[in-house]
């Protein structure tokens, strides 16, 4: 775990110094070999693992949550291992790892502010999604929304009674028929005043 927490800057400088100064490389090899029991193959494997983890922790790398550090910004997160990215895929969004993945689950804060426990075997991409100004873009005319595949939204009070419960009547009134003044969906179900519209399984 201590090896994973090492910063990229430290290992980049270490790698540069080892390449420039062969004597320093030999000293580091002898010290680390003495610490791990004097076995050069183990030393080489440990150093390769350190540099491998450090290189993979760059922006755009996809890896399991277990190999990431606390405070890492991630996106395109899996909900189940091998399922593919499901969370944090909108433009300009990112999530943050709040707790070091020491157990089977990792605590992640989503863009909505909610905190969710996700399996450490799930993979995610390091960094933030591009195009952060997507939500602030304004559509200048109706044709732009049609180019994006967005169809017009017609008000219920502008329809006929056969098309919507709010339709018909004189003026802007939605009190036609036996529905009264309560706002309803196009299928006649109340949608305001605290009416429970979710399935019964979720209420329990």
mmCIF file with all atom_site columns, C-alpha atoms in Angstrom:
data_model
loop_
_atom_site.group_PDB
_atom_site.id
_atom_site.type_symbol
_atom_site.label_atom_id
_atom_site.label_alt_id
_atom_site.label_comp_id
_atom_site.label_asym_id
_atom_site.label_entity_id
_atom_site.label_seq_id
_atom_site.pdbx_PDB_ins_code
_atom_site.Cartn_x
_atom_site.Cartn_y
_atom_site.Cartn_z
_atom_site.occupancy
_atom_site.B_iso_or_equiv
_atom_site.pdbx_formal_charge
_atom_site.auth_seq_id
_atom_site.auth_comp_id
_atom_site.auth_asym_id
_atom_site.auth_atom_id
_atom_site.pdbx_PDB_model_num
ATOM 1   C CA . UNK A 1 1   ? 0.000   0.000   0.000   1.00 0.00 ? 1   UNK A CA 1
ATOM 2   C CA . UNK A 1 2   ? 2.888   2.356   0.762   1.00 0.00 ? 2   UNK A CA 1
ATOM 3   C CA . UNK A 1 3   ? 4.308   1.710   -2.696  1.00 0.00 ? 3   UNK A CA 1
ATOM 4   C CA . UNK A 1 4   ? 1.022   2.674   -4.326  1.00 0.00 ? 4   UNK A CA 1
ATOM 5   C CA . UNK A 1 5   ? 0.842   5.964   -2.440  1.00 0.00 ? 5   UNK A CA 1
ATOM 6   C CA . UNK A 1 6   ? 4.181   7.191   -3.786  1.00 0.00 ? 6   UNK A CA 1
ATOM 7   C CA . UNK A 1 7   ? 3.832   10.289  -5.924  1.00 0.00 ? 7   UNK A CA 1
ATOM 8   C CA . UNK A 1 8   ? 4.564   10.421  -9.641  1.00 0.00 ? 8   UNK A CA 1
ATOM 9   C CA . UNK A 1 9   ? 7.001   13.320  -9.201  1.00 0.00 ? 9   UNK A CA 1
ATOM 10  C CA . UNK A 1 10  ? 9.146   11.379  -6.729  1.00 0.00 ? 10  UNK A CA 1
ATOM 11  C CA . UNK A 1 11  ? 9.503   8.306   -8.934  1.00 0.00 ? 11  UNK A CA 1
ATOM 12  C CA . UNK A 1 12  ? 10.133  10.353  -12.065 1.00 0.00 ? 12  UNK A CA 1
ATOM 13  C CA . UNK A 1 13  ? 13.023  12.105  -10.296 1.00 0.00 ? 13  UNK A CA 1
ATOM 14  C CA . UNK A 1 14  ? 14.272  8.791   -8.895  1.00 0.00 ? 14  UNK A CA 1
ATOM 15  C CA . UNK A 1 15  ? 14.226  7.161   -12.301 1.00 0.00 ? 15  UNK A CA 1
ATOM 16  C CA . UNK A 1 16  ? 16.052  10.129  -13.849 1.00 0.00 ? 16  UNK A CA 1
ATOM 17  C CA . UNK A 1 17  ? 18.762  10.105  -11.158 1.00 0.00 ? 17  UNK A CA 1
ATOM 18  C CA . UNK A 1 18  ? 19.286  6.363   -11.499 1.00 0.00 ? 18  UNK A CA 1
ATOM 19  C CA . UNK A 1 19  ? 19.738  6.700   -15.247 1.00 0.00 ? 19  UNK A CA 1
ATOM 20  C CA . UNK A 1 20  ? 22.161  9.652   -14.977 1.00 0.00 ? 20  UNK A CA 1
ATOM 21  C CA . UNK A 1 21  ? 24.277  8.248   -12.136 1.00 0.00 ? 21  UNK A CA 1
ATOM 22  C CA . UNK A 1 22  ? 25.196  4.536   -12.449 1.00 0.00 ? 22  UNK A CA 1
ATOM 23  C CA . UNK A 1 23  ? 26.884  4.557   -9.016  1.00 0.00 ? 23  UNK A CA 1
ATOM 24  C CA . UNK A 1 24  ? 23.644  5.699   -7.381  1.00 0.00 ? 24  UNK A CA 1
ATOM 25  C CA . UNK A 1 25  ? 21.831  2.908   -9.189  1.00 0.00 ? 25  UNK A CA 1
ATOM 26  C CA . UNK A 1 26  ? 24.256  0.326   -7.745  1.00 0.00 ? 26  UNK A CA 1
ATOM 27  C CA . UNK A 1 27  ? 23.884  1.759   -4.222  1.00 0.00 ? 27  UNK A CA 1
ATOM 28  C CA . UNK A 1 28  ? 20.088  1.688   -4.469  1.00 0.00 ? 28  UNK A CA 1
ATOM 29  C CA . UNK A 1 29  ? 20.263  -1.887  -5.785  1.00 0.00 ? 29  UNK A CA 1
ATOM 30  C CA . UNK A 1 30  ? 22.449  -3.013  -2.856  1.00 0.00 ? 30  UNK A CA 1
ATOM 31  C CA . UNK A 1 31  ? 20.309  -1.248  -0.214  1.00 0.00 ? 31  UNK A CA 1
ATOM 32  C CA . UNK A 1 32  ? 17.011  -2.562  -1.527  1.00 0.00 ? 32  UNK A CA 1
ATOM 33  C CA . UNK A 1 33  ? 18.476  -6.032  -2.020  1.00 0.00 ? 33  UNK A CA 1
ATOM 34  C CA . UNK A 1 34  ? 19.660  -6.051  1.604   1.00 0.00 ? 34  UNK A CA 1
ATOM 35  C CA . UNK A 1 35  ? 16.201  -4.975  2.809   1.00 0.00 ? 35  UNK A CA 1
ATOM 36  C CA . UNK A 1 36  ? 14.377  -7.715  0.920   1.00 0.00 ? 36  UNK A CA 1
ATOM 37  C CA . UNK A 1 37  ? 16.864  -10.453 1.775   1.00 0.00 ? 37  UNK A CA 1
ATOM 38  C CA . UNK A 1 38  ? 19.594  -10.005 -0.829  1.00 0.00 ? 38  UNK A CA 1
ATOM 39  C CA . UNK A 1 39  ? 17.652  -11.364 -3.796  1.00 0.00 ? 39  UNK A CA 1
ATOM 40  C CA . UNK A 1 40  ? 18.204  -9.264  -6.969  1.00 0.00 ? 40  UNK A CA 1
ATOM 41  C CA . UNK A 1 41  ? 15.254  -10.841 -8.861  1.00 0.00 ? 41  UNK A CA 1
ATOM 42  C CA . UNK A 1 42  ? 12.876  -9.720  -6.105  1.00 0.00 ? 42  UNK A CA 1
ATOM 43  C CA . UNK A 1 43  ? 14.402  -6.239  -6.207  1.00 0.00 ? 43  UNK A CA 1
ATOM 44  C CA . UNK A 1 44  ? 13.883  -6.022  -9.970  1.00 0.00 ? 44  UNK A CA 1
ATOM 45  C CA . UNK A 1 45  ? 10.280  -7.198  -9.741  1.00 0.00 ? 45  UNK A CA 1
ATOM 46  C CA . UNK A 1 46  ? 9.481   -4.681  -7.000  1.00 0.00 ? 46  UNK A CA 1
ATOM 47  C CA . UNK A 1 47  ? 11.002  -1.786  -8.942  1.00 0.00 ? 47  UNK A CA 1
ATOM 48  C CA . UNK A 1 48  ? 9.178   -2.815  -12.122 1.00 0.00 ? 48  UNK A CA 1
ATOM 49  C CA . UNK A 1 49  ? 5.900   -2.992  -10.199 1.00 0.00 ? 49  UNK A CA 1
ATOM 50  C CA . UNK A 1 50  ? 6.467   0.479   -8.728  1.00 0.00 ? 50  UNK A CA 1
ATOM 51  C CA . UNK A 1 51  ? 7.157   2.056   -12.103 1.00 0.00 ? 51  UNK A CA 1
ATOM 52  C CA . UNK A 1 52  ? 4.324   0.097   -13.741 1.00 0.00 ? 52  UNK A CA 1
ATOM 53  C CA . UNK A 1 53  ? 1.766   1.356   -11.207 1.00 0.00 ? 53  UNK A CA 1
ATOM 54  C CA . UNK A 1 54  ? 3.120   4.884   -11.441 1.00 0.00 ? 54  UNK A CA 1
ATOM 55  C CA . UNK A 1 55  ? 2.966   4.997   -15.243 1.00 0.00 ? 55  UNK A CA 1
ATOM 56  C CA . UNK A 1 56  ? -0.566  3.592   -15.311 1.00 0.00 ? 56  UNK A CA 1
ATOM 57  C CA . UNK A 1 57  ? -1.823  6.222   -12.860 1.00 0.00 ? 57  UNK A CA 1
ATOM 58  C CA . UNK A 1 58  ? -1.769  8.942   -15.526 1.00 0.00 ? 58  UNK A CA 1
ATOM 59  C CA . UNK A 1 59  ? -4.860  10.753  -16.817 1.00 0.00 ? 59  UNK A CA 1
ATOM 60  C CA . UNK A 1 60  ? -6.789  8.566   -19.246 1.00 0.00 ? 60  UNK A CA 1
ATOM 61  C CA . UNK A 1 61  ? -5.645  5.251   -17.757 1.00 0.00 ? 61  UNK A CA 1
ATOM 62  C CA . UNK A 1 62  ? -8.307  2.636   -16.991 1.00 0.00 ? 62  UNK A CA 1
ATOM 63  C CA . UNK A 1 63  ? -7.659  0.401   -13.979 1.00 0.00 ? 63  UNK A CA 1
ATOM 64  C CA . UNK A 1 64  ? -9.459  -1.196  -10.995 1.00 0.00 ? 64  UNK A CA 1
ATOM 65  C CA . UNK A 1 65  ? -10.352 1.042   -8.072  1.00 0.00 ? 65  UNK A CA 1
ATOM 66  C CA . UNK A 1 66  ? -8.095  -1.076  -5.838  1.00 0.00 ? 66  UNK A CA 1
ATOM 67  C CA . UNK A 1 67  ? -5.026  0.315   -7.675  1.00 0.00 ? 67  UNK A CA 1
ATOM 68  C CA . UNK A 1 68  ? -5.978  3.983   -7.248  1.00 0.00 ? 68  UNK A CA 1
ATOM 69  C CA . UNK A 1 69  ? -5.023  6.461   -4.545  1.00 0.00 ? 69  UNK A CA 1
ATOM 70  C CA . UNK A 1 70  ? -7.270  8.518   -2.285  1.00 0.00 ? 70  UNK A CA 1
ATOM 71  C CA . UNK A 1 71  ? -8.389  11.820  -3.811  1.00 0.00 ? 71  UNK A CA 1
ATOM 72  C CA . UNK A 1 72  ? -8.124  10.598  -7.414  1.00 0.00 ? 72  UNK A CA 1
ATOM 73  C CA . UNK A 1 73  ? -10.601 12.146  -9.877  1.00 0.00 ? 73  UNK A CA 1
ATOM 74  C CA . UNK A 1 74  ? -12.252 9.418   -11.968 1.00 0.00 ? 74  UNK A CA 1
ATOM 75  C CA . UNK A 1 75  ? -15.075 8.945   -14.477 1.00 0.00 ? 75  UNK A CA 1
ATOM 76  C CA . UNK A 1 76  ? -16.774 6.180   -16.495 1.00 0.00 ? 76  UNK A CA 1
ATOM 77  C CA . UNK A 1 77  ? -17.082 3.922   -13.434 1.00 0.00 ? 77  UNK A CA 1
ATOM 78  C CA . UNK A 1 78  ? -18.380 0.356   -13.480 1.00 0.00 ? 78  UNK A CA 1
ATOM 79  C CA . UNK A 1 79  ? -21.130 -0.658  -11.067 1.00 0.00 ? 79  UNK A CA 1
ATOM 80  C CA . UNK A 1 80  ? -20.341 -4.382  -11.354 1.00 0.00 ? 80  UNK A CA 1
ATOM 81  C CA . UNK A 1 81  ? -16.973 -5.892  -12.370 1.00 0.00 ? 81  UNK A CA 1
ATOM 82  C CA . UNK A 1 82  ? -16.762 -6.429  -16.122 1.00 0.00 ? 82  UNK A CA 1
ATOM 83  C CA . UNK A 1 83  ? -20.063 -4.656  -16.821 1.00 0.00 ? 83  UNK A CA 1
ATOM 84  C CA . UNK A 1 84  ? -18.612 -1.590  -18.515 1.00 0.00 ? 84  UNK A CA 1
ATOM 85  C CA . UNK A 1 85  ? -18.774 2.067   -17.514 1.00 0.00 ? 85  UNK A CA 1
ATOM 86  C CA . UNK A 1 86  ? -22.166 3.152   -16.153 1.00 0.00 ? 86  UNK A CA 1
ATOM 87  C CA . UNK A 1 87  ? -21.537 6.113   -13.813 1.00 0.00 ? 87  UNK A CA 1
ATOM 88  C CA . UNK A 1 88  ? -20.158 9.641   -14.370 1.00 0.00 ? 88  UNK A CA 1
ATOM 89  C CA . UNK A 1 89  ? -20.212 9.747   -18.162 1.00 0.00 ? 89  UNK A CA 1
ATOM 90  C CA . UNK A 1 90  ? -21.718 13.207  -18.804 1.00 0.00 ? 90  UNK A CA 1
ATOM 91  C CA . UNK A 1 91  ? -19.482 15.954  -20.272 1.00 0.00 ? 91  UNK A CA 1
ATOM 92  C CA . UNK A 1 92  ? -17.406 17.831  -17.712 1.00 0.00 ? 92  UNK A CA 1
ATOM 93  C CA . UNK A 1 93  ? -18.203 15.524  -14.777 1.00 0.00 ? 93  UNK A CA 1
ATOM 94  C CA . UNK A 1 94  ? -15.941 13.554  -12.464 1.00 0.00 ? 94  UNK A CA 1
ATOM 95  C CA . UNK A 1 95  ? -16.104 11.586  -9.207  1.00 0.00 ? 95  UNK A CA 1
ATOM 96  C CA . UNK A 1 96  ? -13.635 11.516  -6.309  1.00 0.00 ? 96  UNK A CA 1
ATOM 97  C CA . UNK A 1 97  ? -12.282 8.630   -4.234  1.00 0.00 ? 97  UNK A CA 1
ATOM 98  C CA . UNK A 1 98  ? -12.876 9.550   -0.587  1.00 0.00 ? 98  UNK A CA 1
ATOM 99  C CA . UNK A 1 99  ? -11.481 6.499   1.185   1.00 0.00 ? 99  UNK A CA 1
ATOM 100 C CA . UNK A 1 100 ? -8.448  4.354   0.503   1.00 0.00 ? 100 UNK A CA 1
ATOM 101 C CA . UNK A 1 101 ? -9.643  1.043   -1.026  1.00 0.00 ? 101 UNK A CA 1
ATOM 102 C CA . UNK A 1 102 ? -8.513  -1.178  1.864   1.00 0.00 ? 102 UNK A CA 1
ATOM 103 C CA . UNK A 1 103 ? -11.458 -3.614  1.822   1.00 0.00 ? 103 UNK A CA 1
ATOM 104 C CA . UNK A 1 104 ? -13.768 -5.030  -0.837  1.00 0.00 ? 104 UNK A CA 1
ATOM 105 C CA . UNK A 1 105 ? -15.461 -1.669  -1.392  1.00 0.00 ? 105 UNK A CA 1
ATOM 106 C CA . UNK A 1 106 ? -14.274 1.841   -2.209  1.00 0.00 ? 106 UNK A CA 1
ATOM 107 C CA . UNK A 1 107 ? -16.108 5.021   -1.139  1.00 0.00 ? 107 UNK A CA 1
ATOM 108 C CA . UNK A 1 108 ? -16.697 7.350   -4.105  1.00 0.00 ? 108 UNK A CA 1
ATOM 109 C CA . UNK A 1 109 ? -18.378 10.764  -4.163  1.00 0.00 ? 109 UNK A CA 1
ATOM 110 C CA . UNK A 1 110 ? -20.495 11.231  -7.298  1.00 0.00 ? 110 UNK A CA 1
ATOM 111 C CA . UNK A 1 111 ? -21.094 14.600  -9.037  1.00 0.00 ? 111 UNK A CA 1
ATOM 112 C CA . UNK A 1 112 ? -24.528 14.810  -7.374  1.00 0.00 ? 112 UNK A CA 1
ATOM 113 C CA . UNK A 1 113 ? -22.846 14.826  -3.950  1.00 0.00 ? 113 UNK A CA 1
ATOM 114 C CA . UNK A 1 114 ? -24.021 11.320  -3.087  1.00 0.00 ? 114 UNK A CA 1
ATOM 115 C CA . UNK A 1 115 ? -21.451 8.900   -1.667  1.00 0.00 ? 115 UNK A CA 1
ATOM 116 C CA . UNK A 1 116 ? -21.544 5.338   -2.996  1.00 0.00 ? 116 UNK A CA 1
ATOM 117 C CA . UNK A 1 117 ? -19.687 2.154   -2.079  1.00 0.00 ? 117 UNK A CA 1
ATOM 118 C CA . UNK A 1 118 ? -18.341 0.467   -5.217  1.00 0.00 ? 118 UNK A CA 1
ATOM 119 C CA . UNK A 1 119 ? -16.451 -2.815  -5.453  1.00 0.00 ? 119 UNK A CA 1
ATOM 120 C CA . UNK A 1 120 ? -12.679 -2.400  -5.705  1.00 0.00 ? 120 UNK A CA 1
ATOM 121 C CA . UNK A 1 121 ? -12.689 -4.853  -8.629  1.00 0.00 ? 121 UNK A CA 1
ATOM 122 C CA . UNK A 1 122 ? -14.669 -2.371  -10.732 1.00 0.00 ? 122 UNK A CA 1
ATOM 123 C CA . UNK A 1 123 ? -12.667 -0.363  -13.223 1.00 0.00 ? 123 UNK A CA 1
ATOM 124 C CA . UNK A 1 124 ? -12.714 3.385   -13.850 1.00 0.00 ? 124 UNK A CA 1
ATOM 125 C CA . UNK A 1 125 ? -10.875 5.935   -15.960 1.00 0.00 ? 125 UNK A CA 1
ATOM 126 C CA . UNK A 1 126 ? -8.631  8.509   -14.294 1.00 0.00 ? 126 UNK A CA 1
ATOM 127 C CA . UNK A 1 127 ? -9.400  12.174  -14.991 1.00 0.00 ? 127 UNK A CA 1
ATOM 128 C CA . UNK A 1 128 ? -12.435 14.293  -15.821 1.00 0.00 ? 128 UNK A CA 1
ATOM 129 C CA . UNK A 1 129 ? -14.698 14.079  -18.850 1.00 0.00 ? 129 UNK A CA 1
ATOM 130 C CA . UNK A 1 130 ? -13.988 16.641  -21.541 1.00 0.00 ? 130 UNK A CA 1
ATOM 131 C CA . UNK A 1 131 ? -16.234 19.498  -22.707 1.00 0.00 ? 131 UNK A CA 1
ATOM 132 C CA . UNK A 1 132 ? -17.122 21.037  -19.308 1.00 0.00 ? 132 UNK A CA 1
ATOM 133 C CA . UNK A 1 133 ? -19.060 23.865  -21.001 1.00 0.00 ? 133 UNK A CA 1
ATOM 134 C CA . UNK A 1 134 ? -21.621 21.501  -22.513 1.00 0.00 ? 134 UNK A CA 1
ATOM 135 C CA . UNK A 1 135 ? -24.305 22.290  -19.909 1.00 0.00 ? 135 UNK A CA 1
ATOM 136 C CA . UNK A 1 136 ? -23.866 26.059  -20.374 1.00 0.00 ? 136 UNK A CA 1
ATOM 137 C CA . UNK A 1 137 ? -24.382 25.948  -24.138 1.00 0.00 ? 137 UNK A CA 1
ATOM 138 C CA . UNK A 1 138 ? -27.540 27.695  -25.354 1.00 0.00 ? 138 UNK A CA 1
ATOM 139 C CA . UNK A 1 139 ? -29.546 26.524  -28.340 1.00 0.00 ? 139 UNK A CA 1
ATOM 140 C CA . UNK A 1 140 ? -30.126 29.591  -30.524 1.00 0.00 ? 140 UNK A CA 1
ATOM 141 C CA . UNK A 1 141 ? -33.110 28.330  -32.468 1.00 0.00 ? 141 UNK A CA 1
ATOM 142 C CA . UNK A 1 142 ? -35.606 25.486  -32.599 1.00 0.00 ? 142 UNK A CA 1
ATOM 143 C CA . UNK A 1 143 ? -33.755 23.872  -35.485 1.00 0.00 ? 143 UNK A CA 1
ATOM 144 C CA . UNK A 1 144 ? -30.702 23.250  -33.307 1.00 0.00 ? 144 UNK A CA 1
ATOM 145 C CA . UNK A 1 145 ? -32.711 21.071  -30.929 1.00 0.00 ? 145 UNK A CA 1
ATOM 146 C CA . UNK A 1 146 ? -34.136 19.179  -33.889 1.00 0.00 ? 146 UNK A CA 1
ATOM 147 C CA . UNK A 1 147 ? -30.595 18.528  -35.145 1.00 0.00 ? 147 UNK A CA 1
ATOM 148 C CA . UNK A 1 148 ? -29.838 16.997  -31.749 1.00 0.00 ? 148 UNK A CA 1
ATOM 149 C CA . UNK A 1 149 ? -32.884 14.717  -31.978 1.00 0.00 ? 149 UNK A CA 1
ATOM 150 C CA . UNK A 1 150 ? -34.975 16.664  -29.429 1.00 0.00 ? 150 UNK A CA 1
ATOM 151 C CA . UNK A 1 151 ? -38.638 16.810  -30.431 1.00 0.00 ? 151 UNK A CA 1
ATOM 152 C CA . UNK A 1 152 ? -41.009 19.661  -29.455 1.00 0.00 ? 152 UNK A CA 1
ATOM 153 C CA . UNK A 1 153 ? -42.765 19.499  -26.081 1.00 0.00 ? 153 UNK A CA 1
ATOM 154 C CA . UNK A 1 154 ? -46.471 20.347  -26.319 1.00 0.00 ? 154 UNK A CA 1
ATOM 155 C CA . UNK A 1 155 ? -48.356 21.502  -23.212 1.00 0.00 ? 155 UNK A CA 1
ATOM 156 C CA . UNK A 1 156 ? -51.238 19.365  -22.046 1.00 0.00 ? 156 UNK A CA 1
ATOM 157 C CA . UNK A 1 157 ? -53.640 22.335  -21.772 1.00 0.00 ? 157 UNK A CA 1
ATOM 158 C CA . UNK A 1 158 ? -53.058 23.053  -25.479 1.00 0.00 ? 158 UNK A CA 1
ATOM 159 C CA . UNK A 1 159 ? -54.283 19.580  -26.496 1.00 0.00 ? 159 UNK A CA 1
ATOM 160 C CA . UNK A 1 160 ? -57.731 18.143  -27.003 1.00 0.00 ? 160 UNK A CA 1
ATOM 161 C CA . UNK A 1 161 ? -59.451 16.070  -24.285 1.00 0.00 ? 161 UNK A CA 1
ATOM 162 C CA . UNK A 1 162 ? -58.826 12.916  -26.298 1.00 0.00 ? 162 UNK A CA 1
ATOM 163 C CA . UNK A 1 163 ? -55.052 13.507  -26.202 1.00 0.00 ? 163 UNK A CA 1
ATOM 164 C CA . UNK A 1 164 ? -54.420 14.614  -22.592 1.00 0.00 ? 164 UNK A CA 1
ATOM 165 C CA . UNK A 1 165 ? -56.322 14.858  -19.276 1.00 0.00 ? 165 UNK A CA 1
ATOM 166 C CA . UNK A 1 166 ? -55.629 18.627  -19.238 1.00 0.00 ? 166 UNK A CA 1
ATOM 167 C CA . UNK A 1 167 ? -56.991 19.164  -22.744 1.00 0.00 ? 167 UNK A CA 1
ATOM 168 C CA . UNK A 1 168 ? -60.187 20.919  -23.756 1.00 0.00 ? 168 UNK A CA 1
ATOM 169 C CA . UNK A 1 169 ? -62.168 23.590  -21.959 1.00 0.00 ? 169 UNK A CA 1
ATOM 170 C CA . UNK A 1 170 ? -62.275 27.326  -22.492 1.00 0.00 ? 170 UNK A CA 1
ATOM 171 C CA . UNK A 1 171 ? -58.993 29.154  -22.058 1.00 0.00 ? 171 UNK A CA 1
ATOM 172 C CA . UNK A 1 172 ? -56.051 27.774  -20.083 1.00 0.00 ? 172 UNK A CA 1
ATOM 173 C CA . UNK A 1 173 ? -58.020 25.431  -17.858 1.00 0.00 ? 173 UNK A CA 1
ATOM 174 C CA . UNK A 1 174 ? -57.150 21.839  -17.023 1.00 0.00 ? 174 UNK A CA 1
ATOM 175 C CA . UNK A 1 175 ? -60.328 21.026  -15.092 1.00 0.00 ? 175 UNK A CA 1
ATOM 176 C CA . UNK A 1 176 ? -62.095 19.156  -17.866 1.00 0.00 ? 176 UNK A CA 1
ATOM 177 C CA . UNK A 1 177 ? -63.936 15.927  -17.150 1.00 0.00 ? 177 UNK A CA 1
ATOM 178 C CA . UNK A 1 178 ? -63.779 14.158  -13.790 1.00 0.00 ? 178 UNK A CA 1
ATOM 179 C CA . UNK A 1 179 ? -60.056 14.802  -13.226 1.00 0.00 ? 179 UNK A CA 1
ATOM 180 C CA . UNK A 1 180 ? -60.568 18.122  -11.438 1.00 0.00 ? 180 UNK A CA 1
ATOM 181 C CA . UNK A 1 181 ? -57.712 20.599  -11.059 1.00 0.00 ? 181 UNK A CA 1
ATOM 182 C CA . UNK A 1 182 ? -55.029 18.126  -10.003 1.00 0.00 ? 182 UNK A CA 1
ATOM 183 C CA . UNK A 1 183 ? -52.053 17.933  -12.374 1.00 0.00 ? 183 UNK A CA 1
ATOM 184 C CA . UNK A 1 184 ? -51.876 14.586  -14.124 1.00 0.00 ? 184 UNK A CA 1
ATOM 185 C CA . UNK A 1 185 ? -49.620 12.700  -16.492 1.00 0.00 ? 185 UNK A CA 1
ATOM 186 C CA . UNK A 1 186 ? -50.718 11.974  -20.078 1.00 0.00 ? 186 UNK A CA 1
ATOM 187 C CA . UNK A 1 187 ? -51.951 8.597   -18.770 1.00 0.00 ? 187 UNK A CA 1
ATOM 188 C CA . UNK A 1 188 ? -54.160 10.078  -16.039 1.00 0.00 ? 188 UNK A CA 1
ATOM 189 C CA . UNK A 1 189 ? -51.956 9.449   -12.980 1.00 0.00 ? 189 UNK A CA 1
ATOM 190 C CA . UNK A 1 190 ? -51.599 12.343  -10.468 1.00 0.00 ? 190 UNK A CA 1
ATOM 191 C CA . UNK A 1 191 ? -48.115 13.842  -10.537 1.00 0.00 ? 191 UNK A CA 1
ATOM 192 C CA . UNK A 1 192 ? -48.214 16.516  -7.794  1.00 0.00 ? 192 UNK A CA 1
ATOM 193 C CA . UNK A 1 193 ? -49.410 17.113  -4.215  1.00 0.00 ? 193 UNK A CA 1
ATOM 194 C CA . UNK A 1 194 ? -47.090 14.428  -2.806  1.00 0.00 ? 194 UNK A CA 1
ATOM 195 C CA . UNK A 1 195 ? -48.774 11.591  -4.690  1.00 0.00 ? 195 UNK A CA 1
ATOM 196 C CA . UNK A 1 196 ? -46.676 8.396   -4.507  1.00 0.00 ? 196 UNK A CA 1
ATOM 197 C CA . UNK A 1 197 ? -45.921 7.360   -8.079  1.00 0.00 ? 197 UNK A CA 1
ATOM 198 C CA . UNK A 1 198 ? -43.073 4.901   -7.454  1.00 0.00 ? 198 UNK A CA 1
ATOM 199 C CA . UNK A 1 199 ? -43.581 1.120   -7.322  1.00 0.00 ? 199 UNK A CA 1
ATOM 200 C CA . UNK A 1 200 ? -44.582 -0.472  -4.028  1.00 0.00 ? 200 UNK A CA 1
ATOM 201 C CA . UNK A 1 201 ? -41.288 -2.379  -3.772  1.00 0.00 ? 201 UNK A CA 1
ATOM 202 C CA . UNK A 1 202 ? -39.320 0.879   -3.428  1.00 0.00 ? 202 UNK A CA 1
ATOM 203 C CA . UNK A 1 203 ? -41.554 2.214   -0.644  1.00 0.00 ? 203 UNK A CA 1
ATOM 204 C CA . UNK A 1 204 ? -40.837 -0.726  1.682   1.00 0.00 ? 204 UNK A CA 1
#
